[in-house]
PDB file of C-alpha atoms in Angstrom:
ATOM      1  CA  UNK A 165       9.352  -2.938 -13.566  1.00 68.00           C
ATOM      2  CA  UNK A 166       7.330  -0.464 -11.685  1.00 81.00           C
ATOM      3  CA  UNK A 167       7.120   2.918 -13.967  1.00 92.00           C
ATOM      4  CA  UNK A 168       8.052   6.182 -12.035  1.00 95.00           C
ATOM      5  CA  UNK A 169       7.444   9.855 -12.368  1.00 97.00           C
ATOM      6  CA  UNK A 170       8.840  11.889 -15.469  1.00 96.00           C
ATOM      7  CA  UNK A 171       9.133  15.122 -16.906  1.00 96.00           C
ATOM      8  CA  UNK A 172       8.742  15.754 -19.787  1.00 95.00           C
ATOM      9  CA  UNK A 173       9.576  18.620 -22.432  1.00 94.00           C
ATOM     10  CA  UNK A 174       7.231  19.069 -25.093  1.00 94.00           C
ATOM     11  CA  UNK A 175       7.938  20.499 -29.088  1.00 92.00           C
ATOM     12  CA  UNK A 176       7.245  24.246 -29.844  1.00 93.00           C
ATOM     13  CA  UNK A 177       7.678  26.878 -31.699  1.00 94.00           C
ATOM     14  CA  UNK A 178       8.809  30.053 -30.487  1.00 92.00           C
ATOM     15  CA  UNK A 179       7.824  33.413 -32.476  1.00 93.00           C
ATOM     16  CA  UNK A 180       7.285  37.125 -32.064  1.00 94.00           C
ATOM     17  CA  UNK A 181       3.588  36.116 -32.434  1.00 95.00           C
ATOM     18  CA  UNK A 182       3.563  34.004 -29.205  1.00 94.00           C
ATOM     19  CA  UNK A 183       5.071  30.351 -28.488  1.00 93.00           C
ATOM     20  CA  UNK A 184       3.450  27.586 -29.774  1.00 94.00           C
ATOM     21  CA  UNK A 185       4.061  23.564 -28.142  1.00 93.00           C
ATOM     22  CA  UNK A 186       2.098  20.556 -28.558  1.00 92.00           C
ATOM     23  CA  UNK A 187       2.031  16.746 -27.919  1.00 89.00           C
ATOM     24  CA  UNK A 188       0.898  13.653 -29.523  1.00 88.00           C
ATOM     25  CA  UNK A 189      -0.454  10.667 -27.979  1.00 83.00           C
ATOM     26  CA  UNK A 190       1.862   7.781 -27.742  1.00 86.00           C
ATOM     27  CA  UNK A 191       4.592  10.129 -29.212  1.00 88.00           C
ATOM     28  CA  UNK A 192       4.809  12.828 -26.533  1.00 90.00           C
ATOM     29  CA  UNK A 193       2.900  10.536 -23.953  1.00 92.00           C
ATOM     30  CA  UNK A 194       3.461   7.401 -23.145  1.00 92.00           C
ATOM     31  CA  UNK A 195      -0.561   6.129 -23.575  1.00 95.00           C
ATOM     32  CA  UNK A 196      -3.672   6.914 -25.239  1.00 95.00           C
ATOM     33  CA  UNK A 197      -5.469   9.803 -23.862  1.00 96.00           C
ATOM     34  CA  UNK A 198      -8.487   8.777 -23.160  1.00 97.00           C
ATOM     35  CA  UNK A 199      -9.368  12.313 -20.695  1.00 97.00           C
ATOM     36  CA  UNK A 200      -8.515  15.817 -20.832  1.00 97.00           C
ATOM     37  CA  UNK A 201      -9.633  17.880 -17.664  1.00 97.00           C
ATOM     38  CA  UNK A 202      -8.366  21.248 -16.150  1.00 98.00           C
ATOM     39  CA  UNK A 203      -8.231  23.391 -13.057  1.00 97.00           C
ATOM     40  CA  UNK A 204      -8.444  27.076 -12.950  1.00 97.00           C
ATOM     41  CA  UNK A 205      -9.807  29.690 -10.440  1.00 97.00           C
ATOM     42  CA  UNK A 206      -7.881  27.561  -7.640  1.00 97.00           C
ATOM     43  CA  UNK A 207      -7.384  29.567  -4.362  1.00 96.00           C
ATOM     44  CA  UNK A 208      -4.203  30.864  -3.954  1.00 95.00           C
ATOM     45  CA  UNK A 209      -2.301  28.248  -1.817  1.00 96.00           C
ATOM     46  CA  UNK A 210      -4.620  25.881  -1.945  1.00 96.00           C
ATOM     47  CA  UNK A 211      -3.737  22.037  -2.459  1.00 96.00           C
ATOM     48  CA  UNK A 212      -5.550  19.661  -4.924  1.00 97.00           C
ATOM     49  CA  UNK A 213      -4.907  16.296  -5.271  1.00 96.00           C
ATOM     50  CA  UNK A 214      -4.359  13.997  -2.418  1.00 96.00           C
ATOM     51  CA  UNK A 215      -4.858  10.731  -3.876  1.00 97.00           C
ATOM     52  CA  UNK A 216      -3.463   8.407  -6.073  1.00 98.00           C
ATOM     53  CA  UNK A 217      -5.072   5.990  -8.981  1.00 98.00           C
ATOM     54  CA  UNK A 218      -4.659   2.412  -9.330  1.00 97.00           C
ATOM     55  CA  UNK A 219      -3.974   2.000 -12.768  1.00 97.00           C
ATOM     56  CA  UNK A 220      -4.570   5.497 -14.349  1.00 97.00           C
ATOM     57  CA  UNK A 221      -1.670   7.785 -16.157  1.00 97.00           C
ATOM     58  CA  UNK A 222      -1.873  11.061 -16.521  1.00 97.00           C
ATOM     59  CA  UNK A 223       0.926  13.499 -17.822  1.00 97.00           C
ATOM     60  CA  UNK A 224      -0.041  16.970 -16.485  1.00 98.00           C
ATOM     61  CA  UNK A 225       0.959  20.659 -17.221  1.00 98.00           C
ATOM     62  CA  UNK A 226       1.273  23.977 -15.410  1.00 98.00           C
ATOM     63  CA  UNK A 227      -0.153  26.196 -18.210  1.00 97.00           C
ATOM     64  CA  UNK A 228       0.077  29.665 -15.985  1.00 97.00           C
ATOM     65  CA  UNK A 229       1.232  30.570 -12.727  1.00 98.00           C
ATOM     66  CA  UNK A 230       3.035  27.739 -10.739  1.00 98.00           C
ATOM     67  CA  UNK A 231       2.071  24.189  -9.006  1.00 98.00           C
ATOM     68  CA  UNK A 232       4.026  22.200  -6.807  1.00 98.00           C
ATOM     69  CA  UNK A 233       3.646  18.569  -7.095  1.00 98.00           C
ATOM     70  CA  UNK A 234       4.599  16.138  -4.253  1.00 98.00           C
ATOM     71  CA  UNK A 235       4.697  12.602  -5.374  1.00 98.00           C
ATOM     72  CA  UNK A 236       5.527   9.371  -2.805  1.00 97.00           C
ATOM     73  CA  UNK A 237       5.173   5.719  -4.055  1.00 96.00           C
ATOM     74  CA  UNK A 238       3.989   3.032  -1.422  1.00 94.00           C
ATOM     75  CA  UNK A 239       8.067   2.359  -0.859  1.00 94.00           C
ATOM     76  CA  UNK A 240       7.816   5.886   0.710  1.00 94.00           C
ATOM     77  CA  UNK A 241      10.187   7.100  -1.974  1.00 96.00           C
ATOM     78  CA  UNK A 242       9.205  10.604  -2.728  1.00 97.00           C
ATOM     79  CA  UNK A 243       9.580  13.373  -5.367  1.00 97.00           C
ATOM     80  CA  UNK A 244       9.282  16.705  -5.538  1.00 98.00           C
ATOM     81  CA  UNK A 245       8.165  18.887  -9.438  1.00 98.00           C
ATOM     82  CA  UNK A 246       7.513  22.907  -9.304  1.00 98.00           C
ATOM     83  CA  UNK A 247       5.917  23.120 -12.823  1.00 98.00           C
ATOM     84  CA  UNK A 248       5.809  26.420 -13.896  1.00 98.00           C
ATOM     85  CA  UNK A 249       6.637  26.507 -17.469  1.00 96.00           C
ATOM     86  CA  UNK A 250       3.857  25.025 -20.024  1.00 96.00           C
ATOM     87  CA  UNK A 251       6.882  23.611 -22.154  1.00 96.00           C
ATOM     88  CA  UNK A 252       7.158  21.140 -19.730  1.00 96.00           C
ATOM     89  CA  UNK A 253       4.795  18.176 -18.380  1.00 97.00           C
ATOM     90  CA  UNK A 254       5.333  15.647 -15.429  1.00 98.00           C
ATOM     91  CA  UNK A 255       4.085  12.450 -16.068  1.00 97.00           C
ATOM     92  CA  UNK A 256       2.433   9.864 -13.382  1.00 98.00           C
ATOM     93  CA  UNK A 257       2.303   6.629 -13.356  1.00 97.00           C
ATOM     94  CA  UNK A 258      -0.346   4.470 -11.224  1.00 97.00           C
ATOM     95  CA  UNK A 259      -0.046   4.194  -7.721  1.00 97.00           C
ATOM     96  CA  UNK A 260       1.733   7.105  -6.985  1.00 98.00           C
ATOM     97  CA  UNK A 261       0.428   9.032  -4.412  1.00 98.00           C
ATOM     98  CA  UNK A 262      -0.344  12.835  -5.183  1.00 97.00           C
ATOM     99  CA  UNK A 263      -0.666  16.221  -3.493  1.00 97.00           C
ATOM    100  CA  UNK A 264      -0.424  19.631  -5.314  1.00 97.00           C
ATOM    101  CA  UNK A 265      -0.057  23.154  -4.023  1.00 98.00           C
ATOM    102  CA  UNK A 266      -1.861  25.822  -6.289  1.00 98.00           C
ATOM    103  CA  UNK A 267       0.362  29.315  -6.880  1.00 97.00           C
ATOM    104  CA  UNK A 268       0.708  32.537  -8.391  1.00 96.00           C
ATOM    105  CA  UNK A 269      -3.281  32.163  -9.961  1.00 96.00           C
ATOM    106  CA  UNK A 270      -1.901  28.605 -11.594  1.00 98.00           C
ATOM    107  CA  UNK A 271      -4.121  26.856 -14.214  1.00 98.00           C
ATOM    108  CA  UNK A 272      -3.561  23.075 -14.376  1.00 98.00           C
ATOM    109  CA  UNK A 273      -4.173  20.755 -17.764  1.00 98.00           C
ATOM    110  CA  UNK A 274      -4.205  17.148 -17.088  1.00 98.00           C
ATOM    111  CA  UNK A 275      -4.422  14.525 -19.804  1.00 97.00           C
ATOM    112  CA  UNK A 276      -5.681  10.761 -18.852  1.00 97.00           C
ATOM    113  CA  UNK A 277      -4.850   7.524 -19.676  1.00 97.00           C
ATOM    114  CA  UNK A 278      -8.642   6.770 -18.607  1.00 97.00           C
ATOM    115  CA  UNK A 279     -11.856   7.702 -18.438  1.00 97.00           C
ATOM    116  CA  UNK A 280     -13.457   8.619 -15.201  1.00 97.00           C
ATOM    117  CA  UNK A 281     -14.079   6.081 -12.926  1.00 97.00           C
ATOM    118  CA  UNK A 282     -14.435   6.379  -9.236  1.00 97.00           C
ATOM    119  CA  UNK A 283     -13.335   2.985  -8.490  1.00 97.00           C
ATOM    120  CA  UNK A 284      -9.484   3.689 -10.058  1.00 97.00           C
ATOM    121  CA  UNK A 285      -9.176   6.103  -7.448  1.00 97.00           C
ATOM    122  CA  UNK A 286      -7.390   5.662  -3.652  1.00 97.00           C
ATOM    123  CA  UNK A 287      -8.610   8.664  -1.459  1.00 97.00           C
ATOM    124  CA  UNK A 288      -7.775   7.243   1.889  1.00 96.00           C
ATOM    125  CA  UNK A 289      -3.982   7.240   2.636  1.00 94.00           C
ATOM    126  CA  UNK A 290      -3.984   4.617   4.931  1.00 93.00           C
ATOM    127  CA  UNK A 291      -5.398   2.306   2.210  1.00 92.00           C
ATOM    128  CA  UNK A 292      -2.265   3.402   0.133  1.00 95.00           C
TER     129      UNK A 292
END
């Protein structure tokens, strides 16, 4: 059965100091994180992304500001996730095609099922 995007709502704590959420591997995430990158100082409007991985997973959060996250499979299905709330995470599968549109002075943390590797990723749509 071919996995499909998620989203996912992580556990927190909420207090006068400031809110507080976390995750936990294979608890909160459905593999091993094996990578942790971010994005930050992305021009406003700008889109990031535009490829998709062959067998890398990677759950990823808005932490400030807003991202919009277009997602279409090789069926051509195809959906749409404004993150804008670092409660929440959207999780992606392999070989899911991804674009995403950078807002309001948005910072981005992705967690990996993988380590880098060049050769996971697709970069040319037409090979999609």
């Amino acid at each position: 059965m071919r996995k499909k995007p998620e989203l996912y709502t992580f556990s927190g704590v909420k207090e006068p100091r400031g809110h507080l959420n976390y995750l936990e591997e294979l608890k909160d995430v459905p593999f091993e994180v094996k990578r942790v990158y971010w994005l930050h100082n992305v021009p406003e409007q700008q889109t990031r992304g535009g490829h998709a991985h062959k067998t890398g997973e990677q759950v990823i959060v808005c932490l400030q500001g807003t991202v919009e996250v277009v997602l279409e499979s090789k069926q051509g299905e195809t959906f749409t996730y404004t993150l804008s709330d670092p409660e929440r995470g959207l999780y992606i599968p392999p070989m899911w095609w991804g674009r995403m549109l950078f807002k309001d002075k948005a910072m981005l943390l992705g967690l990996a099922s993988d380590e880098f590797s060049e050769a996971d990723y697709i970069r040319d749509k037409a090979q999609f």
